[in-house]
């Protein structure tokens, strides 16, 4: 009897979320896992992707200085997001909002 290849759980989860018509949730999970590789360790400690709505990714940042710094790097970050996670879920813009990161870091 031939043994069937195991399917990665992440693939099953992504398919399940897409079947529920909420693929953006799977996208955010994937993005948050890859975030340090996209923006680097320093930025990832001070900014975390929060939500995706109408092709706008909202990123929570530690303070206004980080919001301003990342605003100036927006196009580079968008390019790296597209390179890393693809364009299956389009991200047309980034929005930076100041807020607490502690609860979000625990979820990551």
PDB file of C-alpha atoms in Angstrom:
ATOM      1  CA  UNK A   1       0.000   0.000   0.000  1.00  0.00           C
ATOM      2  CA  UNK A   2       1.339   3.390  -0.981  1.00  0.00           C
ATOM      3  CA  UNK A   3       1.621   5.960   1.783  1.00  0.00           C
ATOM      4  CA  UNK A   4       0.050   9.356   1.196  1.00  0.00           C
ATOM      5  CA  UNK A   5       2.173  12.513   1.690  1.00  0.00           C
ATOM      6  CA  UNK A   6       1.306  14.501   4.779  1.00  0.00           C
ATOM      7  CA  UNK A   7      -0.310  17.876   4.109  1.00  0.00           C
ATOM      8  CA  UNK A   8       1.101  20.756   6.157  1.00  0.00           C
ATOM      9  CA  UNK A   9      -1.353  22.076   8.730  1.00  0.00           C
ATOM     10  CA  UNK A  10      -0.751  25.650   7.521  1.00  0.00           C
ATOM     11  CA  UNK A  11      -1.975  24.638   4.069  1.00  0.00           C
ATOM     12  CA  UNK A  12      -5.108  23.028   5.501  1.00  0.00           C
ATOM     13  CA  UNK A  13      -5.756  26.079   7.696  1.00  0.00           C
ATOM     14  CA  UNK A  14      -5.337  28.456   4.760  1.00  0.00           C
ATOM     15  CA  UNK A  15      -7.776  26.436   2.640  1.00  0.00           C
ATOM     16  CA  UNK A  16     -10.255  26.291   5.497  1.00  0.00           C
ATOM     17  CA  UNK A  17     -10.138  30.061   6.094  1.00  0.00           C
ATOM     18  CA  UNK A  18     -10.507  30.707   2.369  1.00  0.00           C
ATOM     19  CA  UNK A  19     -13.547  28.416   2.271  1.00  0.00           C
ATOM     20  CA  UNK A  20     -15.068  30.582   5.010  1.00  0.00           C
ATOM     21  CA  UNK A  21     -14.332  33.593   2.811  1.00  0.00           C
ATOM     22  CA  UNK A  22     -11.853  35.041   5.303  1.00  0.00           C
ATOM     23  CA  UNK A  23      -8.525  34.492   3.523  1.00  0.00           C
ATOM     24  CA  UNK A  24      -7.213  37.735   4.976  1.00  0.00           C
ATOM     25  CA  UNK A  25      -6.996  36.004   8.375  1.00  0.00           C
ATOM     26  CA  UNK A  26      -4.678  33.361   6.928  1.00  0.00           C
ATOM     27  CA  UNK A  27      -2.722  36.131   5.234  1.00  0.00           C
ATOM     28  CA  UNK A  28      -2.290  38.013   8.528  1.00  0.00           C
ATOM     29  CA  UNK A  29      -1.157  34.860  10.322  1.00  0.00           C
ATOM     30  CA  UNK A  30       1.419  34.233   7.610  1.00  0.00           C
ATOM     31  CA  UNK A  31       2.490  37.876   7.527  1.00  0.00           C
ATOM     32  CA  UNK A  32       2.966  38.101  11.300  1.00  0.00           C
ATOM     33  CA  UNK A  33       5.064  34.945  11.274  1.00  0.00           C
ATOM     34  CA  UNK A  34       7.306  36.374   8.529  1.00  0.00           C
ATOM     35  CA  UNK A  35       7.264  39.995   9.753  1.00  0.00           C
ATOM     36  CA  UNK A  36      10.787  40.022  11.308  1.00  0.00           C
ATOM     37  CA  UNK A  37      12.209  38.800   8.004  1.00  0.00           C
ATOM     38  CA  UNK A  38      10.309  41.467   6.075  1.00  0.00           C
ATOM     39  CA  UNK A  39      11.150  44.520   8.189  1.00  0.00           C
ATOM     40  CA  UNK A  40      14.081  43.326  10.285  1.00  0.00           C
ATOM     41  CA  UNK A  41      14.356  42.630  14.022  1.00  0.00           C
ATOM     42  CA  UNK A  42      14.496  46.245  15.207  1.00  0.00           C
ATOM     43  CA  UNK A  43      11.346  47.312  13.365  1.00  0.00           C
ATOM     44  CA  UNK A  44       9.512  44.093  14.225  1.00  0.00           C
ATOM     45  CA  UNK A  45       9.986  44.855  17.935  1.00  0.00           C
ATOM     46  CA  UNK A  46       8.356  48.260  17.430  1.00  0.00           C
ATOM     47  CA  UNK A  47       5.673  47.610  14.813  1.00  0.00           C
ATOM     48  CA  UNK A  48       3.264  44.704  14.283  1.00  0.00           C
ATOM     49  CA  UNK A  49       0.681  44.084  11.514  1.00  0.00           C
ATOM     50  CA  UNK A  50      -2.790  44.354  12.993  1.00  0.00           C
ATOM     51  CA  UNK A  51      -5.457  44.102  10.301  1.00  0.00           C
ATOM     52  CA  UNK A  52      -6.160  44.152   6.583  1.00  0.00           C
ATOM     53  CA  UNK A  53      -9.223  45.895   5.244  1.00  0.00           C
ATOM     54  CA  UNK A  54      -9.958  47.186   1.731  1.00  0.00           C
ATOM     55  CA  UNK A  55      -6.366  46.385   0.680  1.00  0.00           C
ATOM     56  CA  UNK A  56      -4.964  48.601   3.481  1.00  0.00           C
ATOM     57  CA  UNK A  57      -2.713  46.914   6.017  1.00  0.00           C
ATOM     58  CA  UNK A  58      -2.828  48.593   9.418  1.00  0.00           C
ATOM     59  CA  UNK A  59       0.386  48.320  11.418  1.00  0.00           C
ATOM     60  CA  UNK A  60       0.478  49.188  15.126  1.00  0.00           C
ATOM     61  CA  UNK A  61       3.630  51.061  16.105  1.00  0.00           C
ATOM     62  CA  UNK A  62       5.103  51.830  19.505  1.00  0.00           C
ATOM     63  CA  UNK A  63       5.105  55.648  19.163  1.00  0.00           C
ATOM     64  CA  UNK A  64       4.790  58.548  16.735  1.00  0.00           C
ATOM     65  CA  UNK A  65       8.503  58.512  15.905  1.00  0.00           C
ATOM     66  CA  UNK A  66       8.164  54.942  14.609  1.00  0.00           C
ATOM     67  CA  UNK A  67       5.037  55.874  12.660  1.00  0.00           C
ATOM     68  CA  UNK A  68       6.900  58.684  10.950  1.00  0.00           C
ATOM     69  CA  UNK A  69       9.972  56.550  10.259  1.00  0.00           C
ATOM     70  CA  UNK A  70       7.920  53.746   8.737  1.00  0.00           C
ATOM     71  CA  UNK A  71       5.780  56.158   6.736  1.00  0.00           C
ATOM     72  CA  UNK A  72       8.951  57.234   4.932  1.00  0.00           C
ATOM     73  CA  UNK A  73       9.795  53.573   4.235  1.00  0.00           C
ATOM     74  CA  UNK A  74       6.284  52.614   3.136  1.00  0.00           C
ATOM     75  CA  UNK A  75       7.038  51.732  -0.494  1.00  0.00           C
ATOM     76  CA  UNK A  76      10.025  49.552   0.461  1.00  0.00           C
ATOM     77  CA  UNK A  77       7.974  47.719   3.093  1.00  0.00           C
ATOM     78  CA  UNK A  78       5.115  47.169   0.631  1.00  0.00           C
ATOM     79  CA  UNK A  79       7.563  45.723  -1.900  1.00  0.00           C
ATOM     80  CA  UNK A  80       9.041  43.342   0.666  1.00  0.00           C
ATOM     81  CA  UNK A  81       5.581  42.246   1.787  1.00  0.00           C
ATOM     82  CA  UNK A  82       4.642  41.415  -1.816  1.00  0.00           C
ATOM     83  CA  UNK A  83       7.942  39.579  -2.395  1.00  0.00           C
ATOM     84  CA  UNK A  84       7.548  37.546   0.771  1.00  0.00           C
ATOM     85  CA  UNK A  85       3.861  36.655   0.894  1.00  0.00           C
ATOM     86  CA  UNK A  86       2.905  37.196  -2.746  1.00  0.00           C
ATOM     87  CA  UNK A  87       0.046  39.147  -4.192  1.00  0.00           C
ATOM     88  CA  UNK A  88      -2.743  36.634  -3.721  1.00  0.00           C
ATOM     89  CA  UNK A  89      -4.136  38.963  -1.074  1.00  0.00           C
ATOM     90  CA  UNK A  90      -3.421  42.467  -2.382  1.00  0.00           C
ATOM     91  CA  UNK A  91      -1.924  45.041  -0.049  1.00  0.00           C
ATOM     92  CA  UNK A  92      -2.276  48.409  -1.734  1.00  0.00           C
ATOM     93  CA  UNK A  93      -1.320  50.666   1.136  1.00  0.00           C
ATOM     94  CA  UNK A  94       0.010  50.749   4.689  1.00  0.00           C
ATOM     95  CA  UNK A  95      -1.467  52.697   7.576  1.00  0.00           C
ATOM     96  CA  UNK A  96       0.509  53.202  10.765  1.00  0.00           C
ATOM     97  CA  UNK A  97      -1.282  53.714  14.046  1.00  0.00           C
ATOM     98  CA  UNK A  98       0.200  54.237  17.483  1.00  0.00           C
ATOM     99  CA  UNK A  99      -0.892  51.763  20.125  1.00  0.00           C
ATOM    100  CA  UNK A 100       0.172  49.168  22.667  1.00  0.00           C
ATOM    101  CA  UNK A 101       2.142  46.233  21.305  1.00  0.00           C
ATOM    102  CA  UNK A 102       2.180  44.003  24.407  1.00  0.00           C
ATOM    103  CA  UNK A 103      -1.053  42.113  23.723  1.00  0.00           C
ATOM    104  CA  UNK A 104      -0.224  41.772  20.042  1.00  0.00           C
ATOM    105  CA  UNK A 105       3.250  40.373  20.771  1.00  0.00           C
ATOM    106  CA  UNK A 106       1.707  37.639  22.910  1.00  0.00           C
ATOM    107  CA  UNK A 107      -0.505  36.587  19.966  1.00  0.00           C
ATOM    108  CA  UNK A 108       2.416  36.421  17.499  1.00  0.00           C
TER     109      UNK A 108
END
